[in-house]
Coordinates of C-alpha atoms and ligand atoms in Angstrom, one line a residue:
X1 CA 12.7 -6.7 22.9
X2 CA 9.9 -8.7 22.2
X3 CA 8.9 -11.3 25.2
X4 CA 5.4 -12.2 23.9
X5 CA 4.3 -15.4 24.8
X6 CA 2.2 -17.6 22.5
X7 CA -1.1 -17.2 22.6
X8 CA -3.3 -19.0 24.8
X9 CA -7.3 -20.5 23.7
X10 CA -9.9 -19.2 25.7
X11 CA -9.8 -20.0 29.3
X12 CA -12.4 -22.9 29.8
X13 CA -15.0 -21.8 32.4
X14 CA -13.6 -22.4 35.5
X15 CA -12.4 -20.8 39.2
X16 CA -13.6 -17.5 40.7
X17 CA -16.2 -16.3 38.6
X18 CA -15.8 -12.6 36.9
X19 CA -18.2 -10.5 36.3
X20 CA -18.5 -11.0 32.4
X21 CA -21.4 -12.3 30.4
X22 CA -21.9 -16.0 31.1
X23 CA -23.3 -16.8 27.3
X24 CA -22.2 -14.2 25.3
X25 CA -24.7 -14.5 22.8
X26 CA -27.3 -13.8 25.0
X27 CA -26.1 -10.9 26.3
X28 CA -24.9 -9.5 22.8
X29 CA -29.0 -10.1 21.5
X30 CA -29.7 -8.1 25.0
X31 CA -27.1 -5.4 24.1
X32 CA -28.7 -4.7 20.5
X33 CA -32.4 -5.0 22.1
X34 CA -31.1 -2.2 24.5
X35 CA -29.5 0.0 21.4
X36 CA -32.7 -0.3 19.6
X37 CA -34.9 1.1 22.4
X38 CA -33.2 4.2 23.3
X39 CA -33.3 5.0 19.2
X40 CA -36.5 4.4 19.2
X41 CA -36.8 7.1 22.6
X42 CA -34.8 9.4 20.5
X43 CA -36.4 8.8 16.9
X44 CA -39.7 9.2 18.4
X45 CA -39.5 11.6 21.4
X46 CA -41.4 14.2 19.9
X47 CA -44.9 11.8 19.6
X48 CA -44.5 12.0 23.6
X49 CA -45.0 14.3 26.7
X50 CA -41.8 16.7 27.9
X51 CA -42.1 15.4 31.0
X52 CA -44.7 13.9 33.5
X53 CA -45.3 14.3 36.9
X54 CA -43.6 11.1 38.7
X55 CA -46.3 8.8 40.4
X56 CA -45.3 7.9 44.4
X57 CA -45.0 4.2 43.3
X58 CA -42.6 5.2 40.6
X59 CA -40.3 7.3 43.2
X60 CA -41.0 4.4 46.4
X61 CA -39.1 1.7 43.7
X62 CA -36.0 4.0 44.6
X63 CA -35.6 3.4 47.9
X64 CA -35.1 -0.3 47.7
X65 CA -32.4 -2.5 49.9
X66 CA -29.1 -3.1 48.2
X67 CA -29.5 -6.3 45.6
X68 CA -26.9 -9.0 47.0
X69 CA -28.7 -11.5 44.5
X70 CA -28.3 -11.2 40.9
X71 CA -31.1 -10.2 37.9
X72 CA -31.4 -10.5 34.3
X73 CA -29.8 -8.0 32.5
X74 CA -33.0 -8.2 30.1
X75 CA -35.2 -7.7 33.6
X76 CA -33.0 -4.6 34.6
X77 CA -33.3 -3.4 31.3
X78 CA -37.3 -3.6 31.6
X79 CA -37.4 -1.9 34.4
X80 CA -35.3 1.1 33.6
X81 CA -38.0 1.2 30.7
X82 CA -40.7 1.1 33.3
X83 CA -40.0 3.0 35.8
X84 CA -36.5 5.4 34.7
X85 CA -37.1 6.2 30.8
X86 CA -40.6 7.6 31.2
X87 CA -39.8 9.9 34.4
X88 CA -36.3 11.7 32.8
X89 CA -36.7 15.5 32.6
X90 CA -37.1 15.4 28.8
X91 CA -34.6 17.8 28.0
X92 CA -33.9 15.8 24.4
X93 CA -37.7 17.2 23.7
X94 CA -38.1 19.4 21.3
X95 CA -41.0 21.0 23.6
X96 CA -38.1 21.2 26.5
X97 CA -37.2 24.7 26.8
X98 CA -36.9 25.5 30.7
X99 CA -33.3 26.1 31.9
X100 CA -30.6 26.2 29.3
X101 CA -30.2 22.1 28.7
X102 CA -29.1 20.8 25.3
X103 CA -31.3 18.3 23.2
X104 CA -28.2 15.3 23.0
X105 CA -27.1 13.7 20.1
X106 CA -27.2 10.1 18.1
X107 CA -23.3 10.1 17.8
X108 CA -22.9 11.2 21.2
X109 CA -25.1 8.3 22.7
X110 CA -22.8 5.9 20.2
X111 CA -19.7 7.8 21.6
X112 CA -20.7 7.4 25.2
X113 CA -20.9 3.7 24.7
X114 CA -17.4 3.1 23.0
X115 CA -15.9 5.4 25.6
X116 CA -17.6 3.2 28.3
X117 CA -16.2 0.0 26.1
X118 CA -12.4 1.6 26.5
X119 CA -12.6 1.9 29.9
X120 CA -10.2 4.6 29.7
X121 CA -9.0 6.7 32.3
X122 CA -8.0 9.9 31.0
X123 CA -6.0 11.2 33.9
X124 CA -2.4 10.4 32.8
X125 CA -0.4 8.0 30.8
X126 CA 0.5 7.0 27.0
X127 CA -2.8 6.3 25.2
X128 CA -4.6 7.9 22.4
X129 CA -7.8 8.7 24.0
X130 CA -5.5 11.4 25.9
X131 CA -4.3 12.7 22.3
X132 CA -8.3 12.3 21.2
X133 CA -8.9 15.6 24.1
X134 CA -5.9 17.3 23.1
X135 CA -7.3 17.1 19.8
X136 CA -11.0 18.5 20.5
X137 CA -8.6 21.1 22.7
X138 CA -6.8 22.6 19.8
X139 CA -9.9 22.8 17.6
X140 CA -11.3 25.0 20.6
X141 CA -8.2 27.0 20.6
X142 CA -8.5 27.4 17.2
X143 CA -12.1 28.0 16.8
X144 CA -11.5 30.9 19.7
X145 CA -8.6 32.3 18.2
X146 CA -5.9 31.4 21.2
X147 CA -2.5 30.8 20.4
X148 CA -0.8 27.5 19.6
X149 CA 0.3 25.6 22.9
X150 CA -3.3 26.8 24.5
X151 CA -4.4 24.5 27.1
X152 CA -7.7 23.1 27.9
X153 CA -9.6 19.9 30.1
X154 CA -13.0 18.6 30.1
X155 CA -14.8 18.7 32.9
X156 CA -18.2 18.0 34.8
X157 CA -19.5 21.4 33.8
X158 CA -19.1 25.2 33.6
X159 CA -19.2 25.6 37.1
X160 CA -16.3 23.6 37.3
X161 CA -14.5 24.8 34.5
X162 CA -15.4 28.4 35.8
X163 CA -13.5 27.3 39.1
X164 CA -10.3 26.4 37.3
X165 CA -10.0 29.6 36.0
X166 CA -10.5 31.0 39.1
X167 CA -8.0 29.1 40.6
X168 CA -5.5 29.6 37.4
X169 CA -6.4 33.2 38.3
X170 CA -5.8 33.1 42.0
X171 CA -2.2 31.6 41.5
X172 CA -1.4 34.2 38.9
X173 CA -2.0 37.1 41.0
X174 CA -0.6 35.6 44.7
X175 CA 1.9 33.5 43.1
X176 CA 2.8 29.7 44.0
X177 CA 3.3 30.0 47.1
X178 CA 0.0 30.3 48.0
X179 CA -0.8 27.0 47.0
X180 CA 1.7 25.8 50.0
X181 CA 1.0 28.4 52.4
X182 CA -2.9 29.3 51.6
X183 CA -4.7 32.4 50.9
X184 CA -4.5 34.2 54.0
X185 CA -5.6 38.0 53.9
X186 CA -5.1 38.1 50.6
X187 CA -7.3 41.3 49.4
X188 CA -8.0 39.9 46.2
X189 CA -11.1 40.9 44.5
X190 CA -13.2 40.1 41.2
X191 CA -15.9 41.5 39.2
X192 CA -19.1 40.6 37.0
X193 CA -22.3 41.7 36.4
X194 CA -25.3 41.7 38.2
X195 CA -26.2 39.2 35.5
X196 CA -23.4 36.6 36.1
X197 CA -24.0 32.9 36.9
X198 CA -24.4 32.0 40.4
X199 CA -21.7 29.4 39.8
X200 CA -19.2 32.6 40.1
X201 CA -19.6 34.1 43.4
X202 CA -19.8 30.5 44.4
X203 CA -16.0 29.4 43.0
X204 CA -14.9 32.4 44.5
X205 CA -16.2 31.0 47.9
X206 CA -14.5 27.7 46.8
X207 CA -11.1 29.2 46.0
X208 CA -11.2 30.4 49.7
X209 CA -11.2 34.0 48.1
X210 CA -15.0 34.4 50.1
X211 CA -18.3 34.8 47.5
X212 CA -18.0 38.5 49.3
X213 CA -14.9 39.2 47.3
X214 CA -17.2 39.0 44.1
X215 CA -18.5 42.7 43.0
X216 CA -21.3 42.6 40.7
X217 CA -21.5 45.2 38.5
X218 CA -24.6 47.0 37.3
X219 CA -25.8 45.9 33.6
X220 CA -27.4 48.1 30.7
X221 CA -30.6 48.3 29.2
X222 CA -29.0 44.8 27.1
X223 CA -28.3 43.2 30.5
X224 CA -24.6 43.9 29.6
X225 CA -21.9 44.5 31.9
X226 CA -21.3 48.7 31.9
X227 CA -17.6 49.0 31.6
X228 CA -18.1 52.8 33.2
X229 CA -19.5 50.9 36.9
X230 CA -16.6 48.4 36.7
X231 CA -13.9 50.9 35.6
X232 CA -15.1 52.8 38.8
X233 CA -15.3 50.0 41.1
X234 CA -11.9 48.8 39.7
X235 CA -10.5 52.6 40.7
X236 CA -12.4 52.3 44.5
X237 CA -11.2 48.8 45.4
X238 CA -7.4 49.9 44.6
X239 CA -8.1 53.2 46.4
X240 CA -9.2 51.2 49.1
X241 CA -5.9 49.3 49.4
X242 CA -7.5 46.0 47.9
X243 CA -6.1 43.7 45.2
X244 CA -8.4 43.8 41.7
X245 CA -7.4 40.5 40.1
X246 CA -9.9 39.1 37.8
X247 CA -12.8 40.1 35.4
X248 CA -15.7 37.6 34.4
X249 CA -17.1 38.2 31.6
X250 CA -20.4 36.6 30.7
X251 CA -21.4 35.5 27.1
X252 CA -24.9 34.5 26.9
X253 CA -26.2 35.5 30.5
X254 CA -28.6 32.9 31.9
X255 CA -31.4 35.3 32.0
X256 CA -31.5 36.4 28.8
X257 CA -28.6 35.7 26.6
X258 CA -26.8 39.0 26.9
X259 CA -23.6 38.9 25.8
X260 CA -21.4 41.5 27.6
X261 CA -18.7 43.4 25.5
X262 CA -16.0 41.6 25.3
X263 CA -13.1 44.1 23.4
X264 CA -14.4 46.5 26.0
X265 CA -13.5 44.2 28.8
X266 CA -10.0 43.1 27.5
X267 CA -9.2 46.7 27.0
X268 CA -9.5 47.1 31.0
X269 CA -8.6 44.3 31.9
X270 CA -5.6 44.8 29.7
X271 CA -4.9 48.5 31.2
X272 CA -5.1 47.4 34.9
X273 CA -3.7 43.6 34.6
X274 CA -6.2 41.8 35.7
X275 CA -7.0 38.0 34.3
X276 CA -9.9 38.1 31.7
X277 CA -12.2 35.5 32.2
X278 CA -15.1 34.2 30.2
X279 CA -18.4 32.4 31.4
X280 CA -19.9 31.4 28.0
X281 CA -21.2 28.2 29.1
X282 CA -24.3 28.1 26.6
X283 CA -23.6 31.0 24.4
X284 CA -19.4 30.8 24.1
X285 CA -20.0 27.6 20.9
X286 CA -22.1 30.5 19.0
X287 CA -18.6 31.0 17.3
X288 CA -19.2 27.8 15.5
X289 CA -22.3 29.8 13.3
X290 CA -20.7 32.5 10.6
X291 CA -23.9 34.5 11.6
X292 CA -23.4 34.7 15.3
X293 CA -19.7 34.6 15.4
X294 CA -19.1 38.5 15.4
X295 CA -21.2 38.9 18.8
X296 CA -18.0 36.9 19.9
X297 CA -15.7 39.7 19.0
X298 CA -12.8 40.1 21.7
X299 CA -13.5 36.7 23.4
X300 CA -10.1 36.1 21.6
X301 CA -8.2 38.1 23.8
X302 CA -9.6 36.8 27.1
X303 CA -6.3 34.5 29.1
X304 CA -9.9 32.1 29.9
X305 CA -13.0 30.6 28.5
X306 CA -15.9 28.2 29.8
X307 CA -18.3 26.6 28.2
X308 CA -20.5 23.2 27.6
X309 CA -20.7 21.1 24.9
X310 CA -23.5 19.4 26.8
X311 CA -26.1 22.9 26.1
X312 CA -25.4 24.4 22.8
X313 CA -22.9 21.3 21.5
X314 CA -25.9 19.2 22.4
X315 CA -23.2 16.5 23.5
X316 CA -24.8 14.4 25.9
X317 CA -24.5 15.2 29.5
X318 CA -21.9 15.7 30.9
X319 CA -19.3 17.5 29.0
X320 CA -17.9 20.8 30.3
X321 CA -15.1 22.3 28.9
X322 CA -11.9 25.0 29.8
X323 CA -9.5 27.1 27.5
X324 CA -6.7 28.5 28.4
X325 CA -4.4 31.0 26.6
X326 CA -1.1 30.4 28.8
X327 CA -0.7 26.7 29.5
X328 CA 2.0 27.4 32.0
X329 CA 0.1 29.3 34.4
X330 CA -3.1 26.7 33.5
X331 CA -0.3 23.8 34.9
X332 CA 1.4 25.8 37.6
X333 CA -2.0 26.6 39.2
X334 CA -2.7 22.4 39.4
X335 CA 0.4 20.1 38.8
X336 CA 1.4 18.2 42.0
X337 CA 3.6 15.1 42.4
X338 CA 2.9 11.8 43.8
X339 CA 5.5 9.1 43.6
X340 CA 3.2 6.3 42.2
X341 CA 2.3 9.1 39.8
X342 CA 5.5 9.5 38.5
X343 CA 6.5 10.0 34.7
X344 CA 8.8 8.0 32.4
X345 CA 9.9 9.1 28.9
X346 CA 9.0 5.6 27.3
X347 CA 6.4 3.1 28.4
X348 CA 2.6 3.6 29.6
X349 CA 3.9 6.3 32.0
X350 CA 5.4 8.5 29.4
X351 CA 3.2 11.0 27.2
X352 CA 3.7 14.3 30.5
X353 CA 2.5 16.7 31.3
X354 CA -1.1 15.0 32.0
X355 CA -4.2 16.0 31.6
X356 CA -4.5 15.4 35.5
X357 CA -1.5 18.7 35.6
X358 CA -4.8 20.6 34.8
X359 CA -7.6 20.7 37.1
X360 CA -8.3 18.9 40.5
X361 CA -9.3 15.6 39.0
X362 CA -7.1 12.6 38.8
X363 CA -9.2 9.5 37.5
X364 CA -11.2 11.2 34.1
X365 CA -13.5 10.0 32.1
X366 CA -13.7 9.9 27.9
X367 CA -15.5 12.8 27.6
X368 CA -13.7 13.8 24.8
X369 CA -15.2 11.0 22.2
X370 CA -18.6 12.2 22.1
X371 CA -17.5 15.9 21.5
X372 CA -14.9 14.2 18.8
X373 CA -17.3 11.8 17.0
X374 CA -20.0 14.9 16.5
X375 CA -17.5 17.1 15.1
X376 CA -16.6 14.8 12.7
X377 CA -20.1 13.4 12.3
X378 CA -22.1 16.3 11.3
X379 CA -19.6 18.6 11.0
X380 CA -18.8 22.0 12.8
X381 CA -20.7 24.0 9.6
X382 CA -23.9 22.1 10.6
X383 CA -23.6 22.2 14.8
X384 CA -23.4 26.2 14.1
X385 CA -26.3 26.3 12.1
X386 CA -27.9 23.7 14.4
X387 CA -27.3 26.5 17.3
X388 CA -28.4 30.1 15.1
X389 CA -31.4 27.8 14.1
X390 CA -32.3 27.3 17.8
X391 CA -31.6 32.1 17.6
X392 CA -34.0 32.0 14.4
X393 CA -36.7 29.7 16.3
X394 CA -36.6 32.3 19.3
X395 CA -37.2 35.4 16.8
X396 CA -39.8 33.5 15.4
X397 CA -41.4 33.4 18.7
X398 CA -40.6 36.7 19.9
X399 CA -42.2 37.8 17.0
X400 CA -45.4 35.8 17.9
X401 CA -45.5 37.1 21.2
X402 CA -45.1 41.0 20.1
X403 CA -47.9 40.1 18.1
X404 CA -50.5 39.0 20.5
X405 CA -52.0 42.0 22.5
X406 CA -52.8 38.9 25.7
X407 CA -49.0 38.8 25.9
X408 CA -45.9 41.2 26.7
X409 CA -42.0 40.1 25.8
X410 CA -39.8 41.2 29.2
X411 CA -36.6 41.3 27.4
X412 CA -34.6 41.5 24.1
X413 CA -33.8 38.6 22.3
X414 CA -29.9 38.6 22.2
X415 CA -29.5 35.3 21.2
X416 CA -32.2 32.1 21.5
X417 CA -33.9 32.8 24.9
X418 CA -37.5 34.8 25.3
X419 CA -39.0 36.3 28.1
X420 CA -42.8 37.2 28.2
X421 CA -45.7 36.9 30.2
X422 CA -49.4 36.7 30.1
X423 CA -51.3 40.0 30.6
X424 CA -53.9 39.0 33.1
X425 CA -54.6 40.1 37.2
X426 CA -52.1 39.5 39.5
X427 CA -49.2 38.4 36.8
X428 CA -46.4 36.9 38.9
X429 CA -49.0 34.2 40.4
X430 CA -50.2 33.4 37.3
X431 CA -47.3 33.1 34.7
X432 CA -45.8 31.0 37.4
X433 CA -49.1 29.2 37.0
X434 CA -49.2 29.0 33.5
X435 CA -45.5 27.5 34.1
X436 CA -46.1 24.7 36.4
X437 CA -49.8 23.5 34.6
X438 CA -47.6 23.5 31.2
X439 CA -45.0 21.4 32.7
X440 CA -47.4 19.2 34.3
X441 CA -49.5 18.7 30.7
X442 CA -46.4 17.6 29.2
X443 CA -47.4 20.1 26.3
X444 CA -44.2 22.3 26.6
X445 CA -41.8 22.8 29.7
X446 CA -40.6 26.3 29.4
X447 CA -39.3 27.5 32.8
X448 CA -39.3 30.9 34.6
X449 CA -37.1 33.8 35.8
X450 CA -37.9 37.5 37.4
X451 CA -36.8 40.6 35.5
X452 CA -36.9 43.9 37.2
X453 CA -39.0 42.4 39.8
X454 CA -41.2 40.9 37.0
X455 CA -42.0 36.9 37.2
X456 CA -41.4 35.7 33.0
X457 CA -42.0 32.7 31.2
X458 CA -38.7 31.8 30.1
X459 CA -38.0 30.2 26.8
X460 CA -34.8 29.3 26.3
X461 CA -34.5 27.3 22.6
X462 CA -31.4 25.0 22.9
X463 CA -32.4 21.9 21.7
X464 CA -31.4 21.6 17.6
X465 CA -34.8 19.9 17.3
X466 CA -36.9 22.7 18.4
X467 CA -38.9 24.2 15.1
X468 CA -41.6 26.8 14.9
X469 CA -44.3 24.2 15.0
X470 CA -43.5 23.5 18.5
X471 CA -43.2 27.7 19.2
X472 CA -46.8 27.8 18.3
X473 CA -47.8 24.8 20.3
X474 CA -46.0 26.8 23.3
X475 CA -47.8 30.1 22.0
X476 CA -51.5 28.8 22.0
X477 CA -51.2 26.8 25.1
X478 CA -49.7 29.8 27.0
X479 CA -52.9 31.9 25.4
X480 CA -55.5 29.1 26.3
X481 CA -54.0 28.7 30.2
X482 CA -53.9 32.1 30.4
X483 CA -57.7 32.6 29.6
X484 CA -59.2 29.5 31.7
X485 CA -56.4 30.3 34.7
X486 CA -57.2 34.5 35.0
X487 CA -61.1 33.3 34.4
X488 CA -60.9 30.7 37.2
X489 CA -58.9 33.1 39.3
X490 CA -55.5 31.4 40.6
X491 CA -55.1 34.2 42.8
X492 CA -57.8 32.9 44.8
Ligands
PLP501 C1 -25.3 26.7 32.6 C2 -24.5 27.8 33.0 C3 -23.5 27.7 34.0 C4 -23.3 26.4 34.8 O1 -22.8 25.4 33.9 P1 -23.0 23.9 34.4 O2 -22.6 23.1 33.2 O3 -24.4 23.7 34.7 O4 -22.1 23.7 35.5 C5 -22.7 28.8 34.2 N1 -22.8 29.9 33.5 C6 -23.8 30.1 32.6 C7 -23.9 31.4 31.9 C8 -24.7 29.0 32.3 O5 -25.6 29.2 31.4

């Protein structure tokens, strides 16, 4: 039926105002000034410090009254170039290899824009960007061999996306009615390692299930999971009357990038149906590299997996993602009904189920654009050698480290993170030291972790922009602090 109505010249500027551009131009020159700037940050954010300690004037800007009175956009802008741009945590440095953060991307930053443009609300409703995710969540099912009709939902992060499949879990093992009637005494319990994100025992506390009901497992000489310690737990909790119900499996552990054996861990949790869950939030997208793929083996088999495209992906922040292998128990474990939410087959309520049926958000964001526009900007071939790169970098460095008799390697390198410490009197105080003056000289900003009681300088290569150049920077500044800091005596 077609009831369009001719088409109507520009309103002429008058009534209420909006809150759009008043001369367009203007703000269009603006926009591009604003594009060009945070290229240049990118092009050139190697010629600059990691990161800088942030001044008290800097911080006292940020507790201003609310602005009832308008600005220039262009005088906003400078001041986000004063006082935000140089005082960001530098993560898209090459030199930035504390935590496990991802470097960003150019198509990513275009993305994030257009997404913004689009406005759209990915919650529900017929529009493309909703068939845009359900595109980036088929690649995902195929790149982790799941079955066709796999589900999957960005989200914030893999704590988040570690929490879904808790719940998906939870709702497996006590049925639905426990979404009506609660959790009660429910005896369900779960397993890791010892090695296991924090993020875990904390969903677990979320899901109402207690962070108590999380047994962490003992790990191997690897900092694996030992399937003998969780076979036996498994065995005592059922003795004991309790309700086994889910396994976590970790693939690239925060510490130090273990990987825990994955076949071995769908075999039991095959045998004793229980719910296979894996936390690969860096090291999961190492299935996109041909040489770091088989350390994957038997993630395939797992019912979920968690991961960011925001570390590894290097998608800008924030872009958490969730597979699942049995879209039914994925929707039974989150669809609700609402009657202003309700479905239609034809109009801009059709397209059901939603990707709101998936996870506790309603209103969503484009997430999926950035993730969609890198894939098909560089290509997954080069994004996996972008991310066994980042593993080649951390040999390289490992190697470096095993070479110099001032320094000791902690761990194995599994994948792209290295552990090691300067040899000098009282260690802990000063490789924690050596940390903290590194950070502050905007040289390198590694970060720190304890192993077997042991305080480590923790290098954790993410960032696709990282080379050896900036390993040895990193090397020869650890050597140099080392001296003048043990010399000095920190301990003092
Ligand atoms: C980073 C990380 C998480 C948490 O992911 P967020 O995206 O920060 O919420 C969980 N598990 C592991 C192994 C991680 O590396």
């Amino acid at each position: 039926m077609d009831i369009t109505e001719p088409s109507s010249s520009a309103s002429q500027d008058a009534g209420p105002r909006d809150l759009d551009p008043r001369d367009w131009d203007a703000a269009r020159a603006q926009a591009h000034r604003m594009l060009d700037d945070i290229l240049d940050h990118v092009q050139h954010i190697r010629e600059g410090p990691v990161w800088q300690p942030i001044p008290d004037e800097v911080r006292a800007a940020f507790d201003a009254p609310l602005p009832w009175e308008a600005s220039d956009l262009a005088d906003v802008h400078d001041e986000f170039k004063r006082l935000i741009l140089p005082h960001a945590a530098g993560n898209p440095h090459p030199r930035f290899m504390g935590w496990v953060n991802g470097g960003g991307n150019v198509a990513g930053i275009l993305a994030d824009m257009l997404a913004a443009g689009l406005n759209a609300n990915l919650g529900g409703r017929d529009h493309i960007p909703v068939d845009v995710e359900k595109q980036v969540i088929r690649w995902m099912a195929a790149l982790f061999g799941f079955p066709e009709g796999s589900s999957g939902l960005f989200v914030t992060g893999t704590s988040l996306a570690n929490m879904i499949a808790v719940l998906a879990a939870r709702a497996d093992a006590l049925g639905q009615e426990s979404r009506v009637e609660g959790v009660g005494d429910s005896g369900l319990v779960a397993y890791a390692s010892t090695s296991a994100h924090s993020c875990i025992a904390k969903a677990l506390d979320m899901a109402g299930l207690g962070s108590g009901s999380l047994r962490l497992i003992p790990v191997d000489g690897a900092g694996r999971i030992r399937t003998d310690a969780l076979e036996q737990a498994i065995a005592g909790d059922r003795a004991a009357g309790l309700k086994p119900f889910l396994i976590v499996g970790t693939a690239g552990s925060v510490d130090i990038g273990a990987i825990d054996d994955l076949g071995a861990l769908a075999d039991i949790a095959q045998r004793d149906r229980l719910w296979l869950h894996v936390d690969g939030a860096f090291g999961a997208l190492g299935k996109l590299s041909e040489e770091l793929a088989p350390l994957f083996a038997g993630i395939e088999r797992a019912q979920s997996i968690a991961f960011d495209f925001h570390k590894w992906g290097q998608a800008p922040y924030d872009a958490g993602f969730v597979l699942m292998r049995d879209e039914a128990k994925h929707r039974a474990a989150f669809a609700t009904a609402a009657p202003y939410l309700q479905r239609h087959a034809r109009g801009l309520a059709a397209g059901q189920p939603w990707l709101c049926d998936y996870g506790p958000d309603l209103s969503r964001g484009f997430r999926a654009l950035k993730v969609w526009f890198a894939f098909k900007t560089y290509g997954a071939a080069a994004m996996g050698e972008a991310i066994a790169n980042t593993c080649h970098v951390a040999q390289a460095l490992a190697r470096r480290v095993d070479e110099e008799p001032e320094l000791e390697r902690l761990a194995p390198v599994a994948l792209n993170i290295v552990c090691f410490r300067y040899l000098g009197p009282d260690p802990d105080r000063l490789n924690a030291e050596i940390v903290t003056v590194l950070q502050e000289s905007g040289l390198a900003a590694p970060s720190t972790t304890v192993l077997d009681g042991r305080l480590a300088i923790r290098a954790a290569i993410v960032n696709h922009r990282t080379r050896i150049e900036d390993i040895e920077i990193l090397v020869r500044a650890v050597l140099r602090l080392g001296r003048d800091l043990s010399r000095s005596g920190v301990s003092a």
